Coordinates of C-alpha atoms and ligand atoms in Angstrom, one line a residue:
M1 CA -0.8 -19.9 37.8
P2 CA 0.4 -18.0 34.8
T3 CA 0.4 -14.2 34.9
P4 CA -2.3 -12.8 32.6
I5 CA -0.9 -10.1 30.3
I6 CA -2.1 -7.8 27.5
L7 CA 0.6 -6.8 25.1
D8 CA 0.0 -3.3 23.6
C9 CA 2.5 -3.0 20.8
D10 CA 3.6 -1.5 17.4
P11 CA 5.3 -4.4 15.6
G12 CA 8.1 -3.6 14.9
H13 CA 11.0 -6.2 15.0
D14 CA 11.5 -6.2 18.7
D15 CA 7.7 -6.1 19.3
A16 CA 7.4 -9.2 17.2
I17 CA 10.0 -11.0 19.3
A18 CA 8.2 -9.8 22.4
I19 CA 5.0 -11.4 21.2
L20 CA 6.9 -14.7 20.5
L21 CA 8.5 -14.7 23.9
A22 CA 5.2 -14.2 25.6
L23 CA 3.6 -17.1 23.6
A24 CA 6.6 -19.3 24.4
S25 CA 6.5 -18.7 28.1
P26 CA 4.4 -20.9 30.4
E27 CA 4.7 -18.2 33.1
L28 CA 2.4 -16.0 31.0
D29 CA -1.1 -16.1 29.7
L30 CA -1.4 -13.8 26.7
V31 CA -5.0 -12.6 27.0
G32 CA -4.8 -10.4 23.9
I33 CA -2.7 -8.1 21.8
T34 CA -3.6 -4.4 21.1
T35 CA -1.9 -2.4 18.5
V36 CA -0.9 1.3 18.2
A37 CA 0.6 3.6 15.7
G38 CA 4.4 4.0 16.4
N39 CA 7.0 2.2 14.4
T40 CA 4.6 2.4 11.5
T41 CA 1.0 3.2 11.0
V42 CA -1.6 1.3 13.0
D43 CA -3.0 -0.6 9.9
K44 CA 0.5 -2.0 9.4
T45 CA 1.2 -2.7 13.1
T46 CA -2.1 -4.6 13.3
V47 CA -1.4 -6.7 10.2
N48 CA 2.2 -7.3 11.5
A49 CA 0.8 -8.6 14.9
L50 CA -1.5 -11.0 13.1
R51 CA 1.3 -12.2 10.8
V52 CA 3.6 -12.8 13.8
L53 CA 0.8 -14.9 15.3
A54 CA 0.6 -16.8 12.0
V55 CA 4.4 -17.5 12.3
A56 CA 3.8 -19.0 15.8
G57 CA 0.7 -21.0 14.7
R58 CA -1.4 -19.0 17.3
P59 CA -4.1 -17.2 15.2
D60 CA -6.4 -17.8 18.2
V61 CA -4.9 -14.9 20.2
P62 CA -7.2 -11.9 19.8
V63 CA -5.8 -8.7 18.3
A64 CA -7.5 -5.3 18.5
A65 CA -6.4 -2.3 16.5
G66 CA -6.0 0.9 18.5
A67 CA -5.0 4.5 18.2
D68 CA -3.8 5.7 14.8
R69 CA -2.1 8.8 16.1
P70 CA -0.8 10.3 19.4
L71 CA -3.2 12.0 21.8
V72 CA -2.6 15.5 20.5
R73 CA 0.4 15.5 18.2
E74 CA 1.1 14.4 14.7
L75 CA 2.4 10.9 14.2
H76 CA 6.1 10.2 13.6
V77 CA 7.0 6.7 12.6
A78 CA 10.4 4.8 12.7
E79 CA 10.6 3.4 9.2
H80 CA 14.4 4.3 9.2
I81 CA 14.7 1.5 11.8
H82 CA 11.9 -1.0 11.0
G83 CA 11.5 -0.4 7.2
V84 CA 8.3 0.5 5.3
S85 CA 6.3 -2.5 6.4
G86 CA 7.4 -2.1 10.0
L87 CA 8.7 -5.6 9.8
D88 CA 11.1 -5.5 6.9
G89 CA 13.7 -8.3 6.4
P90 CA 12.1 -11.8 6.7
E91 CA 9.4 -13.2 4.5
V92 CA 6.4 -13.0 6.7
P93 CA 3.4 -15.3 6.1
E94 CA 0.0 -13.8 5.5
A95 CA -2.2 -13.3 8.5
A96 CA -4.3 -16.3 9.4
S97 CA -6.9 -14.3 11.4
E98 CA -8.6 -10.9 11.5
P99 CA -8.6 -8.2 14.2
V100 CA -11.5 -8.4 16.6
P101 CA -14.2 -5.7 16.0
G102 CA -14.0 -2.4 17.8
H103 CA -11.2 -0.2 19.1
A104 CA -8.3 -1.6 21.1
V105 CA -9.3 0.6 24.1
E106 CA -12.7 -1.0 24.2
A107 CA -11.3 -4.5 23.7
M108 CA -8.8 -3.9 26.6
A109 CA -11.6 -2.7 28.8
G110 CA -13.7 -5.8 28.0
W111 CA -10.8 -8.2 28.6
L112 CA -10.0 -6.5 31.9
A113 CA -13.6 -6.5 33.1
A114 CA -13.8 -10.2 32.2
A115 CA -10.5 -11.2 33.8
A116 CA -10.6 -13.6 36.8
R117 CA -7.7 -11.7 38.3
P118 CA -5.8 -8.5 37.7
V119 CA -3.9 -8.3 34.5
T120 CA -0.4 -6.9 33.8
L121 CA -0.3 -4.5 30.9
V122 CA 2.9 -4.6 28.8
P123 CA 3.0 -1.6 26.5
T124 CA 5.9 -1.7 24.0
G125 CA 5.0 1.2 21.8
P126 CA 3.7 4.7 22.3
L127 CA 1.4 4.9 25.4
T128 CA -1.6 6.3 23.5
N129 CA -3.9 3.3 24.0
I130 CA -3.1 3.0 27.7
A131 CA -3.7 6.7 28.4
L132 CA -7.0 6.5 26.5
L133 CA -8.0 3.4 28.5
L134 CA -7.3 5.1 31.8
E135 CA -9.2 8.2 30.7
R136 CA -12.2 6.5 29.2
H137 CA -12.5 3.5 31.5
P138 CA -11.3 4.5 35.0
Q139 CA -13.5 1.6 36.4
V140 CA -11.0 -0.9 35.1
R141 CA -8.1 0.3 37.3
P142 CA -8.6 -2.4 40.0
S143 CA -8.3 -5.0 37.2
I144 CA -4.8 -3.7 36.3
E145 CA -2.2 -5.5 38.3
R146 CA 0.6 -3.3 37.0
I147 CA 2.1 -1.7 33.9
V148 CA 5.5 -2.9 32.7
L149 CA 6.4 -0.7 29.8
M150 CA 9.3 -0.5 27.4
G151 CA 10.2 3.1 27.0
G152 CA 12.2 6.0 28.3
S153 CA 15.7 6.3 29.5
I154 CA 17.6 7.6 32.5
G155 CA 20.4 8.5 30.2
L156 CA 20.7 8.9 26.5
G157 CA 17.8 9.0 24.0
N158 CA 17.7 7.2 20.6
V159 CA 15.4 9.5 18.6
T160 CA 16.7 12.8 20.0
P161 CA 19.7 13.1 22.3
S162 CA 17.2 13.4 25.1
A163 CA 14.4 11.1 24.3
E164 CA 13.5 7.5 23.7
F165 CA 11.2 6.8 20.7
N166 CA 8.1 5.4 22.4
I167 CA 7.9 8.2 24.9
W168 CA 8.8 10.9 22.4
V169 CA 6.1 9.9 19.9
D170 CA 3.4 10.5 22.5
P171 CA 4.8 12.3 25.5
D172 CA 1.3 13.4 26.7
A173 CA 0.2 9.8 26.9
A174 CA 3.4 8.9 28.7
A175 CA 2.9 11.7 31.2
A176 CA -0.6 10.4 31.9
V177 CA 0.6 6.9 32.5
F178 CA 3.5 7.9 34.8
G179 CA 1.1 10.2 36.7
S180 CA -1.7 7.6 36.9
G181 CA -0.9 6.3 40.4
L182 CA -0.8 2.8 39.1
D183 CA 2.1 0.4 39.7
V184 CA 4.3 1.4 36.7
T185 CA 7.7 -0.2 35.8
M186 CA 9.9 1.5 33.2
V187 CA 12.2 -0.7 31.2
G188 CA 14.2 1.9 29.3
L189 CA 17.2 2.1 27.0
D190 CA 19.6 2.0 30.0
V191 CA 18.5 -1.7 30.3
T192 CA 17.6 -2.6 26.7
H193 CA 20.9 -1.6 25.2
H194 CA 22.2 -4.6 27.1
T195 CA 19.4 -7.0 26.2
L196 CA 20.9 -8.1 22.9
L197 CA 20.8 -11.1 20.6
S198 CA 24.4 -11.7 19.4
V199 CA 25.3 -13.0 15.9
D200 CA 26.0 -16.4 17.6
D201 CA 22.5 -16.3 19.2
S202 CA 21.0 -15.6 15.9
E203 CA 22.8 -18.6 14.3
V204 CA 21.5 -20.9 17.0
L205 CA 18.0 -19.6 16.4
R206 CA 18.4 -19.9 12.6
A207 CA 19.3 -23.5 12.9
S208 CA 16.4 -24.3 15.2
G209 CA 13.4 -24.3 12.9
S210 CA 10.9 -21.9 11.3
V211 CA 10.2 -19.6 14.2
G212 CA 13.9 -19.4 15.0
R213 CA 14.8 -18.6 11.4
F214 CA 12.1 -15.8 11.4
V215 CA 13.6 -14.3 14.5
A216 CA 17.2 -14.6 13.1
E217 CA 16.1 -12.8 10.0
L218 CA 14.5 -10.1 12.0
T219 CA 17.7 -9.6 13.9
D220 CA 19.8 -9.6 10.7
F221 CA 17.7 -6.6 9.5
F222 CA 17.8 -4.9 12.9
R223 CA 21.5 -5.3 13.2
A224 CA 22.1 -3.8 9.8
R225 CA 19.8 -0.8 10.5
Y226 CA 21.6 -0.2 13.9
A227 CA 24.9 -0.3 12.1
R228 CA 23.6 2.2 9.5
I229 CA 21.8 4.6 11.8
Y230 CA 23.9 4.4 15.0
G231 CA 27.2 3.0 13.7
D232 CA 26.9 -0.1 15.9
P233 CA 25.9 -3.5 14.5
I234 CA 23.8 -4.7 17.5
A235 CA 20.3 -6.1 17.9
P236 CA 18.8 -4.7 21.1
I237 CA 15.6 -6.6 21.7
H238 CA 14.1 -3.7 23.7
D239 CA 10.5 -4.9 23.9
A240 CA 11.2 -8.5 24.8
A241 CA 13.0 -7.1 27.9
A242 CA 9.7 -5.8 29.3
V243 CA 8.2 -9.3 28.7
A244 CA 11.2 -11.0 30.3
H245 CA 10.8 -8.8 33.4
V246 CA 7.3 -10.2 33.9
I247 CA 8.6 -13.7 33.4
D248 CA 11.6 -13.4 35.7
P249 CA 11.9 -10.2 37.8
T250 CA 15.5 -11.1 38.8
I251 CA 17.1 -10.4 35.4
I252 CA 16.5 -6.6 35.6
K253 CA 17.2 -4.8 38.8
T254 CA 14.8 -1.9 39.4
R255 CA 14.7 1.1 41.8
R256 CA 11.7 3.0 43.1
L257 CA 12.1 6.5 41.7
N258 CA 10.3 9.6 40.5
V259 CA 9.9 9.9 36.7
E260 CA 8.4 12.9 35.0
V261 CA 7.9 13.3 31.2
E262 CA 8.9 16.5 29.5
T263 CA 6.0 17.6 27.2
A264 CA 6.9 21.3 26.5
S265 CA 10.6 22.0 25.7
P266 CA 11.4 21.7 22.0
L267 CA 14.9 20.6 22.9
T268 CA 14.0 17.8 25.3
V269 CA 10.4 16.9 24.6
G270 CA 9.8 13.2 25.4
R271 CA 12.6 12.9 27.9
T272 CA 11.9 10.8 31.0
V273 CA 13.3 12.9 33.8
V274 CA 14.4 10.3 36.3
D275 CA 15.3 11.5 39.8
L276 CA 18.1 9.0 40.3
M277 CA 19.8 11.1 43.1
G278 CA 16.5 11.9 44.9
V279 CA 17.1 15.7 44.6
S280 CA 13.7 16.8 43.3
G281 CA 11.6 16.3 46.4
R282 CA 8.9 14.7 44.2
S283 CA 7.3 11.4 45.3
D284 CA 8.4 8.1 43.8
N285 CA 5.9 7.0 41.1
A286 CA 7.6 4.2 39.2
W287 CA 10.0 1.2 39.3
V288 CA 12.9 2.0 37.0
G289 CA 15.1 -0.6 35.4
V290 CA 18.7 0.3 36.3
T291 CA 20.8 -2.7 35.5
V292 CA 20.3 -6.0 33.7
E293 CA 22.1 -9.3 33.4
G294 CA 22.2 -9.2 29.6
R295 CA 23.4 -12.7 29.1
R296 CA 20.6 -14.2 31.2
F297 CA 18.1 -12.3 29.1
S298 CA 19.6 -13.7 25.8
E299 CA 19.7 -17.2 27.2
L300 CA 16.1 -17.0 28.2
L301 CA 15.1 -15.7 24.8
V302 CA 17.0 -18.3 22.8
D303 CA 15.8 -21.1 25.1
R304 CA 12.1 -20.0 24.8
L305 CA 12.1 -19.2 21.1
T306 CA 13.8 -22.5 20.0
G307 CA 11.2 -24.3 22.2
L308 CA 8.4 -22.5 20.4
D309 CA 9.2 -24.2 17.1
G310 CA 7.9 -27.6 18.2
H311 CA 4.3 -26.6 17.5
A312 CA 4.7 -23.7 15.1
G313 CA 6.3 -25.2 12.0
S314 CA 3.3 -26.3 10.1
A315 CA 1.1 -23.3 10.8
S316 CA 3.8 -20.7 9.8
G317 CA 4.1 -21.9 6.3
L318 CA 7.8 -20.7 6.4
Ligands
BDR1 C1 11.4 1.3 21.1 O1 11.1 2.0 19.9 C2 10.7 1.1 18.9 O2 11.3 1.4 17.6 C3 11.0 -0.3 19.3 O3 10.0 -1.2 18.9 C4 11.0 -0.1 20.8 O4 9.7 -0.3 21.3 C5 12.9 1.4 21.4 O5 13.2 2.8 21.6
CA2 CA1 7.9 -1.3 20.0

């Protein structure tokens, strides 16, 4: 039986690829997509999610628009990485569907209440929607199998020297999620800086059909931005790593550890403080990705995305 998941995302190049990986994987049942402000504003992340579904020929997947700003802070977006649209680079077809009515938090609560079995939440943007869901609808907790999130880092940050973008944008929401007592897995930069698509992988995808070409063009843009911003022409597909972990838990090795989120210090706000050495005396509260077989990740991604083209070509209009 496929694992039911809800993708809570802010597309975003790697979010788009995460959506496509979920659609292409028979191990998963994508119940719905919720969007949040992060890489760009929520109006754009919502349209981008709908457009990615159009690329895949899957406008039937419900999309609900969520929080337009962090819980208590002002929004910072990542247009320096993802461009003004949030999905700059490829020509993206128009959306073939509309968002469902109502806020993403209410949609998630409804999907969870209706689910035949507990659902895995896969947040790949700031954790605002998830924190709001847990605060407003505590009754849905038994319907959450676990939370597998992309965010955080044991080591270096990517938006400040200390912090990873998704956690830094809404550290208060992240603190609520790590402190929720739910089964939380953190797939952070320590892992996702090894979950790459190489130039050769992109060429295989480009030659495979319309979905593959779309993904290759996303990675072309991503690689150029990483070269410009970080001086390294790589395409880390951060968000797809969280989806891949749900598909095949053997690719990423995790450890049970304590993770706390810094919400106060101006220097280190948004840092995930991971007690790797067990020195804090605090209780374990999360599974943390510590190592990854990067090549197995890329092979899974290329294999699944080239397979998706079979039924997507006509609907995508690309
Ligand atoms: C995360 O930040 C966003 O820019 C990406 O989509 C990913 O979710 C990586 O730090
Ligand atoms: Ca993201």
